[in-house]
Amino acid sequence: MTGQIGSVELVLAGGTIYAGPMDDPIANGVVVVRDGKIADVGRHGSVSVPEGAKTVDCSGLTVAAGFWNSHVHFMERKWADAANLPAPEIAVQLEAMLTRYGFTSVFDTGSPWENTRRLRERIESGEIPGPRIRSTGEGLLGKGWLPPEAVLRTLGVMLFPLPEVTDAADARAAAVKILDGGTDGLKLFAAAQFPPYATLPAEAIRAAVDEAHRRGKPVFVHPTTREGLLAAVAGGVDVVAHTTPQSGPWDRTVVDAMRQANVALIPTLKLWRYLLRHDRASLGDTQTRTSVGQLRAWLEAGGLVLFGTDVGGVDDYDPSDEYALMAEAGMTYRQILASLTTTPAERFGESDRRGRIAPGLAADLVVLDGDPSRDVRAFAGVRHTIRDGEVIYRAEQ
Ligand SMILES: [Zn+2]
């Protein structure tokens, strides 16, 4: 390390660089970071390296743009009272869930907004190293859909009220209230998560979606069932936050409706086995196979995919299996990298600022131990996570 105090320059030298999902890898590459932005990128020798810059030796490693996890939650009890939790404790928790896996941007799709807002403020002020957070705040759901308090306690989540809606008028009112609070989007449960799986009326979904779109904000949906998925897509949602394995395979009708509505899909393939971990092994196998098949059908139709794992809704934070299952559904490492970088940047209106390693873009970077073109699980083996030119995670050597 040759860094000087106060230096705003950082050089990543010697790694294989995946500048963008469709670009050819740059062997023995160099990334120069200045003032939190990418200043230059290219082959060793073709890029002028500033003298005295802090250098990270990336020989034998892989460098990619910072990852997005587009489906996370800050609702476990560990995040409560975020305004006053000790900074080092928050840092440890953010590392365990997100930064150690390379996530520099996340979309929180359901949490007590006021608390998440304070967490974000403390990260953005520079007090705590962490990812850039976007949030939908509290999700809208139907009346009586929230599990009983005892169940929520057992699930380890904070107890916070969610707006229950039954028709277009109260869906609109709830959406206005949440969006007026300053959230970055809206989350809807289109169907209950428990039998008999009631579905929100299409006009209620439409009313909430219209409020969000009027403000240029995206709407995420938890579809649960085929009916919920079709109602949400008809209602104009932007992001389907899960596959729906309990509905059985997606037929032409479902896939065409999703394609026509130009939604993006967050598959959450690994989630189903986790949720069924107390049930017969065969049930987990079946639902995993079905969700992988749903993603395959979506890919064959040319659908967009966003990476997301529902961490914080579940406490198994390791994304390795998700990458492996995405590959099983037919995704190449390039397609998985797009789901982690360029596709979310485009969907959430940030492609002029991040998503690729290119001069002028934010220096959000991930340094990987392995090469994901050989084994996609390497996406989970992170050496360094860098956000806006600052190292926010460094693996123990
Ligand atoms: Zn979730």
Coordinates of C-alpha atoms and ligand atoms in Angstrom, one line a residue:
M1 CA 0.0 0.0 0.0
T2 CA 1.4 3.4 -1.0
G3 CA -1.7 5.4 -0.1
Q4 CA -1.2 8.9 1.3
I5 CA -3.4 10.4 4.0
G6 CA -6.2 12.3 2.3
S7 CA -5.6 10.6 -1.0
V8 CA -8.7 10.4 -3.1
E9 CA -7.2 8.1 -5.6
L10 CA -7.4 4.3 -5.6
V11 CA -6.0 1.9 -8.2
L12 CA -7.1 -1.7 -8.6
A13 CA -4.3 -3.4 -10.5
G14 CA -3.8 -6.8 -12.1
G15 CA -7.2 -8.3 -12.0
T16 CA -9.5 -9.7 -14.7
I17 CA -12.1 -7.0 -15.3
Y18 CA -15.7 -7.6 -16.3
A19 CA -16.5 -4.0 -17.1
G20 CA -20.0 -4.9 -18.2
P21 CA -22.0 -8.1 -18.7
M22 CA -21.6 -8.1 -22.4
D23 CA -18.0 -6.9 -22.6
D24 CA -15.0 -9.2 -23.1
P25 CA -13.1 -9.6 -19.9
I26 CA -9.9 -7.5 -19.6
A27 CA -7.0 -9.6 -18.5
N28 CA -4.4 -7.9 -16.3
G29 CA -6.6 -4.9 -16.1
V30 CA -6.4 -1.6 -14.2
V31 CA -9.2 0.5 -12.7
V32 CA -8.3 4.0 -11.6
V33 CA -10.7 5.6 -9.1
R34 CA -10.7 9.4 -8.4
D35 CA -13.1 11.3 -6.2
G36 CA -15.4 8.3 -5.8
K37 CA -15.8 7.8 -9.6
I38 CA -14.2 5.6 -12.2
A39 CA -11.5 7.7 -13.9
D40 CA -10.1 5.1 -16.2
V41 CA -10.3 1.4 -17.0
G42 CA -8.3 -0.8 -19.4
R43 CA -5.4 -3.2 -19.9
H44 CA -2.2 -2.7 -17.9
G45 CA 0.0 -0.4 -19.9
S46 CA -2.9 1.3 -21.7
V47 CA -4.0 3.2 -18.6
S48 CA -1.9 5.9 -16.9
V49 CA -1.6 5.1 -13.2
P50 CA -1.3 8.1 -10.9
E51 CA 1.8 8.1 -8.7
G52 CA 1.2 7.8 -5.0
A53 CA -2.3 6.4 -5.4
K54 CA -3.4 3.7 -2.9
T55 CA -3.2 0.4 -4.8
V56 CA -5.1 -2.8 -4.3
D57 CA -3.3 -5.7 -5.8
C58 CA -6.0 -7.7 -7.7
S59 CA -3.7 -10.3 -9.4
G60 CA -5.5 -13.5 -9.8
L61 CA -8.8 -11.8 -8.8
T62 CA -11.9 -10.7 -10.7
V63 CA -13.2 -7.1 -10.7
A64 CA -16.9 -6.3 -11.5
A65 CA -19.3 -3.4 -10.9
G66 CA -20.9 -3.2 -7.5
F67 CA -23.8 -5.6 -7.1
W68 CA -27.5 -4.8 -6.4
N69 CA -29.7 -7.0 -4.3
S70 CA -33.2 -5.8 -5.4
H71 CA -35.1 -7.7 -2.7
V72 CA -34.0 -7.2 0.9
H73 CA -35.7 -6.3 4.1
F74 CA -34.6 -4.3 7.2
M75 CA -37.3 -5.7 9.4
E76 CA -35.5 -8.2 11.6
R77 CA -35.4 -7.0 15.3
K78 CA -31.7 -6.4 15.0
W79 CA -32.4 -3.2 13.0
A80 CA -34.9 -1.7 15.5
D81 CA -34.1 1.8 16.9
A82 CA -31.6 2.3 14.0
A83 CA -31.3 5.9 15.0
N84 CA -29.6 4.9 18.3
L85 CA -27.9 1.5 17.7
P86 CA -24.1 1.7 18.1
A87 CA -22.5 2.3 14.7
P88 CA -20.1 -0.7 15.0
E89 CA -23.0 -3.1 15.6
I90 CA -24.9 -1.8 12.6
A91 CA -21.7 -2.2 10.5
V92 CA -21.3 -5.8 11.6
Q93 CA -24.9 -6.5 10.7
L94 CA -24.7 -4.8 7.4
E95 CA -21.5 -6.8 6.6
A96 CA -23.1 -10.1 7.5
M97 CA -26.2 -9.6 5.4
L98 CA -24.9 -7.5 2.5
T99 CA -21.5 -5.9 2.1
R100 CA -19.6 -9.2 2.5
Y101 CA -21.4 -10.4 -0.6
G102 CA -20.6 -7.4 -2.7
F103 CA -23.9 -5.5 -2.5
T104 CA -23.3 -1.8 -2.9
S105 CA -27.0 -1.0 -3.7
V106 CA -30.1 -2.6 -2.2
F107 CA -33.8 -2.2 -2.6
D108 CA -35.6 -2.8 0.7
T109 CA -39.1 -4.1 -0.3
G110 CA -40.8 -3.9 3.1
S111 CA -39.8 -2.5 6.4
P112 CA -40.8 0.2 8.9
W113 CA -39.9 3.1 6.8
E114 CA -39.1 5.6 9.5
N115 CA -36.5 3.2 10.9
T116 CA -35.0 2.3 7.6
R117 CA -34.8 6.0 6.7
R118 CA -32.7 6.6 9.9
L119 CA -30.5 3.7 9.0
R120 CA -29.9 5.1 5.6
E121 CA -29.2 8.5 6.9
R122 CA -26.4 7.1 9.1
I123 CA -24.9 5.3 6.2
E124 CA -25.1 8.3 3.9
S125 CA -23.6 10.6 6.4
G126 CA -20.4 8.5 6.3
E127 CA -20.8 7.3 9.9
I128 CA -21.3 3.6 9.0
P129 CA -20.0 1.8 5.9
G130 CA -22.9 0.3 4.0
P131 CA -24.8 0.0 0.8
R132 CA -27.0 2.6 -0.9
I133 CA -30.5 1.8 0.3
R134 CA -33.8 2.3 -1.5
S135 CA -37.0 1.4 0.2
T136 CA -40.6 0.8 -0.4
G137 CA -41.4 1.3 3.3
E138 CA -44.4 -0.7 4.6
G139 CA -46.1 -2.9 2.1
L140 CA -49.9 -2.8 1.4
L141 CA -51.9 -5.9 2.0
G142 CA -55.5 -7.1 2.3
K143 CA -57.5 -7.1 5.5
G144 CA -56.4 -9.8 8.0
W145 CA -53.5 -11.0 5.9
L146 CA -50.8 -10.2 8.5
P147 CA -49.9 -13.2 10.5
P148 CA -50.7 -13.1 14.3
E149 CA -48.3 -11.3 16.6
A150 CA -46.9 -14.5 18.1
V151 CA -46.0 -15.7 14.6
L152 CA -44.2 -12.5 13.8
R153 CA -42.3 -12.6 17.0
T154 CA -41.1 -16.1 16.2
L155 CA -40.1 -15.0 12.7
G156 CA -37.8 -12.5 14.4
V157 CA -39.3 -9.4 12.8
M158 CA -40.2 -6.0 14.4
L159 CA -43.9 -5.5 15.0
F160 CA -45.1 -2.6 12.9
P161 CA -48.4 -1.7 11.3
L162 CA -49.0 -2.4 7.6
P163 CA -51.7 -0.6 5.7
E164 CA -54.6 -3.0 5.1
V165 CA -56.7 -2.2 2.0
T166 CA -59.9 -3.5 0.6
D167 CA -60.8 -1.3 -2.4
A168 CA -59.4 1.3 -4.7
A169 CA -60.1 4.3 -2.4
D170 CA -58.2 3.0 0.6
A171 CA -55.4 1.5 -1.6
R172 CA -54.9 5.0 -3.1
A173 CA -55.0 6.6 0.3
A174 CA -52.5 4.2 1.7
A175 CA -50.2 4.6 -1.3
V176 CA -50.3 8.4 -1.0
K177 CA -49.4 8.2 2.7
I178 CA -46.4 5.9 2.1
L179 CA -45.1 7.8 -0.9
D180 CA -45.6 11.1 0.8
G181 CA -43.3 9.8 3.5
G182 CA -40.5 9.8 1.0
T183 CA -40.1 6.2 0.0
D184 CA -38.5 5.2 -3.3
G185 CA -41.3 2.9 -4.4
L186 CA -44.3 0.9 -3.3
K187 CA -44.8 -2.8 -2.3
L188 CA -48.0 -4.7 -2.6
F189 CA -49.1 -8.1 -1.5
A190 CA -51.4 -9.1 -4.4
A191 CA -52.6 -12.2 -2.5
A192 CA -52.6 -13.5 1.0
Q193 CA -49.7 -15.8 2.0
F194 CA -52.0 -18.2 3.8
P195 CA -55.1 -20.2 2.7
P196 CA -57.5 -19.4 1.2
Y197 CA -55.1 -17.0 -0.5
A198 CA -57.5 -14.1 -1.1
T199 CA -56.5 -11.7 -3.9
L200 CA -56.6 -7.9 -3.9
P201 CA -59.1 -6.5 -6.3
A202 CA -57.5 -5.4 -9.6
E203 CA -58.8 -1.9 -9.1
A204 CA -57.1 -1.6 -5.7
I205 CA -53.8 -2.6 -7.3
R206 CA -54.3 -0.2 -10.2
A207 CA -55.1 2.7 -7.8
A208 CA -52.0 2.2 -5.8
V209 CA -49.8 1.7 -8.9
D210 CA -51.2 4.9 -10.5
E211 CA -50.1 6.9 -7.4
A212 CA -46.6 5.5 -7.5
H213 CA -46.3 6.0 -11.3
R214 CA -47.5 9.6 -11.1
R215 CA -44.4 10.2 -9.0
G216 CA -42.1 8.1 -11.2
K217 CA -41.7 5.4 -8.5
P218 CA -41.6 1.6 -9.1
V219 CA -44.1 -0.9 -7.6
F220 CA -43.0 -4.3 -6.4
V221 CA -45.5 -7.1 -5.9
H222 CA -45.4 -10.2 -3.8
P223 CA -47.6 -12.4 -6.1
T224 CA -48.1 -15.6 -4.0
T225 CA -50.5 -17.2 -6.4
R226 CA -51.2 -17.3 -10.2
E227 CA -54.3 -15.2 -9.5
G228 CA -52.3 -12.7 -7.5
L229 CA -49.6 -12.6 -10.2
L230 CA -52.1 -12.0 -13.0
A231 CA -54.0 -9.3 -11.0
A232 CA -50.7 -7.5 -10.2
V233 CA -49.5 -7.6 -13.8
A234 CA -52.9 -6.4 -15.1
G235 CA -52.7 -3.6 -12.5
G236 CA -49.4 -2.3 -13.9
V237 CA -46.8 -3.3 -11.3
D238 CA -43.1 -3.0 -12.4
V239 CA -41.3 -5.7 -10.5
V240 CA -42.5 -9.2 -9.6
A241 CA -40.6 -9.9 -6.4
H242 CA -40.9 -13.7 -6.4
T243 CA -41.6 -16.7 -8.6
T244 CA -44.8 -18.6 -7.5
P245 CA -43.8 -22.3 -7.2
Q246 CA -47.0 -23.2 -5.3
S247 CA -49.0 -22.3 -8.4
G248 CA -47.3 -24.9 -10.5
P249 CA -45.5 -24.2 -13.8
W250 CA -46.1 -20.8 -15.6
D251 CA -48.0 -21.4 -18.8
R252 CA -48.1 -19.2 -21.9
T253 CA -50.9 -17.0 -20.5
V254 CA -48.8 -16.1 -17.4
V255 CA -45.6 -15.5 -19.2
D256 CA -47.2 -13.5 -22.0
A257 CA -49.1 -11.3 -19.5
M258 CA -45.8 -10.6 -17.7
R259 CA -44.0 -9.8 -20.9
Q260 CA -46.7 -7.5 -22.2
A261 CA -46.6 -5.6 -18.9
N262 CA -42.8 -5.3 -19.2
V263 CA -42.2 -6.4 -15.6
A264 CA -38.9 -7.5 -14.3
L265 CA -38.7 -10.7 -12.2
I266 CA -36.8 -11.3 -9.0
P267 CA -36.8 -15.2 -8.9
T268 CA -35.8 -15.8 -5.3
L269 CA -35.2 -19.5 -6.2
K270 CA -33.3 -20.5 -3.0
L271 CA -36.0 -19.1 -0.8
W272 CA -38.5 -21.9 -1.3
R273 CA -36.4 -24.7 0.2
Y274 CA -35.6 -22.4 3.1
L275 CA -39.3 -21.7 3.8
L276 CA -40.0 -25.5 3.5
R277 CA -37.1 -26.5 5.7
H278 CA -39.4 -28.1 8.3
D279 CA -41.4 -30.0 5.7
R280 CA -40.6 -33.2 3.8
A281 CA -37.5 -32.9 1.6
S282 CA -39.5 -33.8 -1.5
L283 CA -41.6 -30.7 -1.1
G284 CA -38.6 -28.4 -1.1
D285 CA -37.3 -30.3 -4.1
T286 CA -40.5 -30.0 -6.0
Q287 CA -41.0 -26.3 -5.4
T288 CA -37.3 -25.5 -6.2
R289 CA -37.7 -27.4 -9.5
T290 CA -40.9 -25.5 -10.3
S291 CA -39.4 -22.1 -9.5
V292 CA -36.4 -22.9 -11.6
G293 CA -38.7 -23.9 -14.4
Q294 CA -40.6 -20.7 -14.1
L295 CA -37.4 -18.7 -14.4
R296 CA -36.5 -20.8 -17.4
A297 CA -39.8 -20.0 -19.1
W298 CA -39.4 -16.3 -18.3
L299 CA -35.9 -16.3 -19.8
E300 CA -37.1 -18.1 -23.0
A301 CA -39.6 -15.4 -23.4
G302 CA -36.8 -12.8 -23.2
G303 CA -37.9 -11.4 -19.8
L304 CA -35.8 -9.2 -17.6
V305 CA -34.3 -10.6 -14.3
L306 CA -33.2 -8.7 -11.2
F307 CA -31.1 -10.4 -8.6
G308 CA -32.7 -10.6 -5.2
T309 CA -32.8 -13.0 -2.3
D310 CA -35.3 -11.7 0.3
V311 CA -32.5 -11.5 2.9
G312 CA -33.8 -9.9 6.1
G313 CA -37.1 -11.7 5.4
V314 CA -35.0 -14.9 5.8
D315 CA -31.9 -15.1 7.9
D316 CA -29.8 -17.3 5.6
Y317 CA -27.9 -14.5 3.8
D318 CA -25.5 -16.5 1.6
P319 CA -26.4 -16.0 -2.1
S320 CA -24.2 -18.9 -3.5
D321 CA -27.1 -21.3 -4.0
E322 CA -29.2 -18.5 -5.7
Y323 CA -26.4 -18.1 -8.3
A324 CA -26.2 -21.9 -8.8
L325 CA -30.0 -22.2 -9.2
M326 CA -30.1 -19.2 -11.7
A327 CA -27.5 -21.1 -13.7
E328 CA -29.5 -24.2 -13.5
A329 CA -32.4 -22.3 -15.0
G330 CA -30.2 -21.5 -18.0
M331 CA -28.6 -18.1 -17.0
T332 CA -25.1 -17.6 -18.2
Y333 CA -22.6 -15.8 -15.9
R334 CA -23.1 -12.7 -18.1
Q335 CA -26.9 -12.8 -17.6
I336 CA -26.4 -13.2 -13.9
L337 CA -24.0 -10.3 -13.8
A338 CA -26.5 -8.2 -15.7
S339 CA -29.2 -9.1 -13.1
L340 CA -26.7 -7.9 -10.4
T341 CA -25.6 -4.7 -12.2
T342 CA -27.0 -3.2 -15.4
T343 CA -30.6 -4.4 -15.3
P344 CA -31.3 -3.0 -11.8
A345 CA -29.5 0.2 -12.7
E346 CA -31.7 0.6 -15.8
R347 CA -34.9 -0.4 -14.1
F348 CA -34.4 2.0 -11.3
G349 CA -33.1 4.9 -13.5
E350 CA -29.5 4.8 -12.5
S351 CA -27.7 3.6 -15.6
D352 CA -26.1 6.9 -16.2
R353 CA -24.4 6.7 -12.7
R354 CA -23.7 3.0 -12.0
G355 CA -24.0 -0.6 -13.2
R356 CA -20.8 -0.8 -15.3
I357 CA -17.1 0.0 -14.9
A358 CA -16.7 3.0 -17.2
P359 CA -15.1 6.4 -16.8
G360 CA -17.5 8.9 -15.1
L361 CA -19.6 6.3 -13.4
A362 CA -19.6 5.8 -9.6
A363 CA -16.7 3.7 -8.3
D364 CA -19.0 0.9 -7.0
L365 CA -16.8 -2.2 -7.4
V366 CA -16.6 -5.8 -6.3
V367 CA -13.4 -7.8 -6.2
L368 CA -14.0 -11.5 -6.3
D369 CA -11.6 -14.3 -5.4
G370 CA -12.7 -16.6 -8.2
D371 CA -13.9 -16.3 -11.8
P372 CA -17.7 -16.5 -12.2
S373 CA -17.3 -17.4 -15.9
R374 CA -15.9 -20.8 -14.6
D375 CA -18.3 -21.2 -11.7
V376 CA -21.2 -18.8 -10.9
R377 CA -20.8 -19.4 -7.2
A378 CA -17.7 -17.2 -7.4
F379 CA -20.1 -14.2 -7.4
A380 CA -20.5 -14.9 -3.7
G381 CA -16.7 -15.1 -2.9
V382 CA -16.0 -11.5 -2.3
R383 CA -12.5 -10.1 -1.4
H384 CA -13.4 -6.3 -1.4
T385 CA -16.6 -4.3 -1.7
I386 CA -16.1 -0.7 -2.8
R387 CA -18.8 2.0 -2.8
D388 CA -18.1 5.4 -4.3
G389 CA -14.4 4.7 -4.1
E390 CA -14.5 3.7 -0.4
V391 CA -13.7 0.2 0.7
I392 CA -16.7 -0.8 2.7
Y393 CA -15.8 -4.5 3.1
R394 CA -12.5 -6.3 3.1
A395 CA -12.2 -10.1 3.6
E396 CA -10.0 -11.4 6.4
Q397 CA -6.9 -12.8 4.8
Ligands
ZN1 ZN -39.6 -10.1 0.8

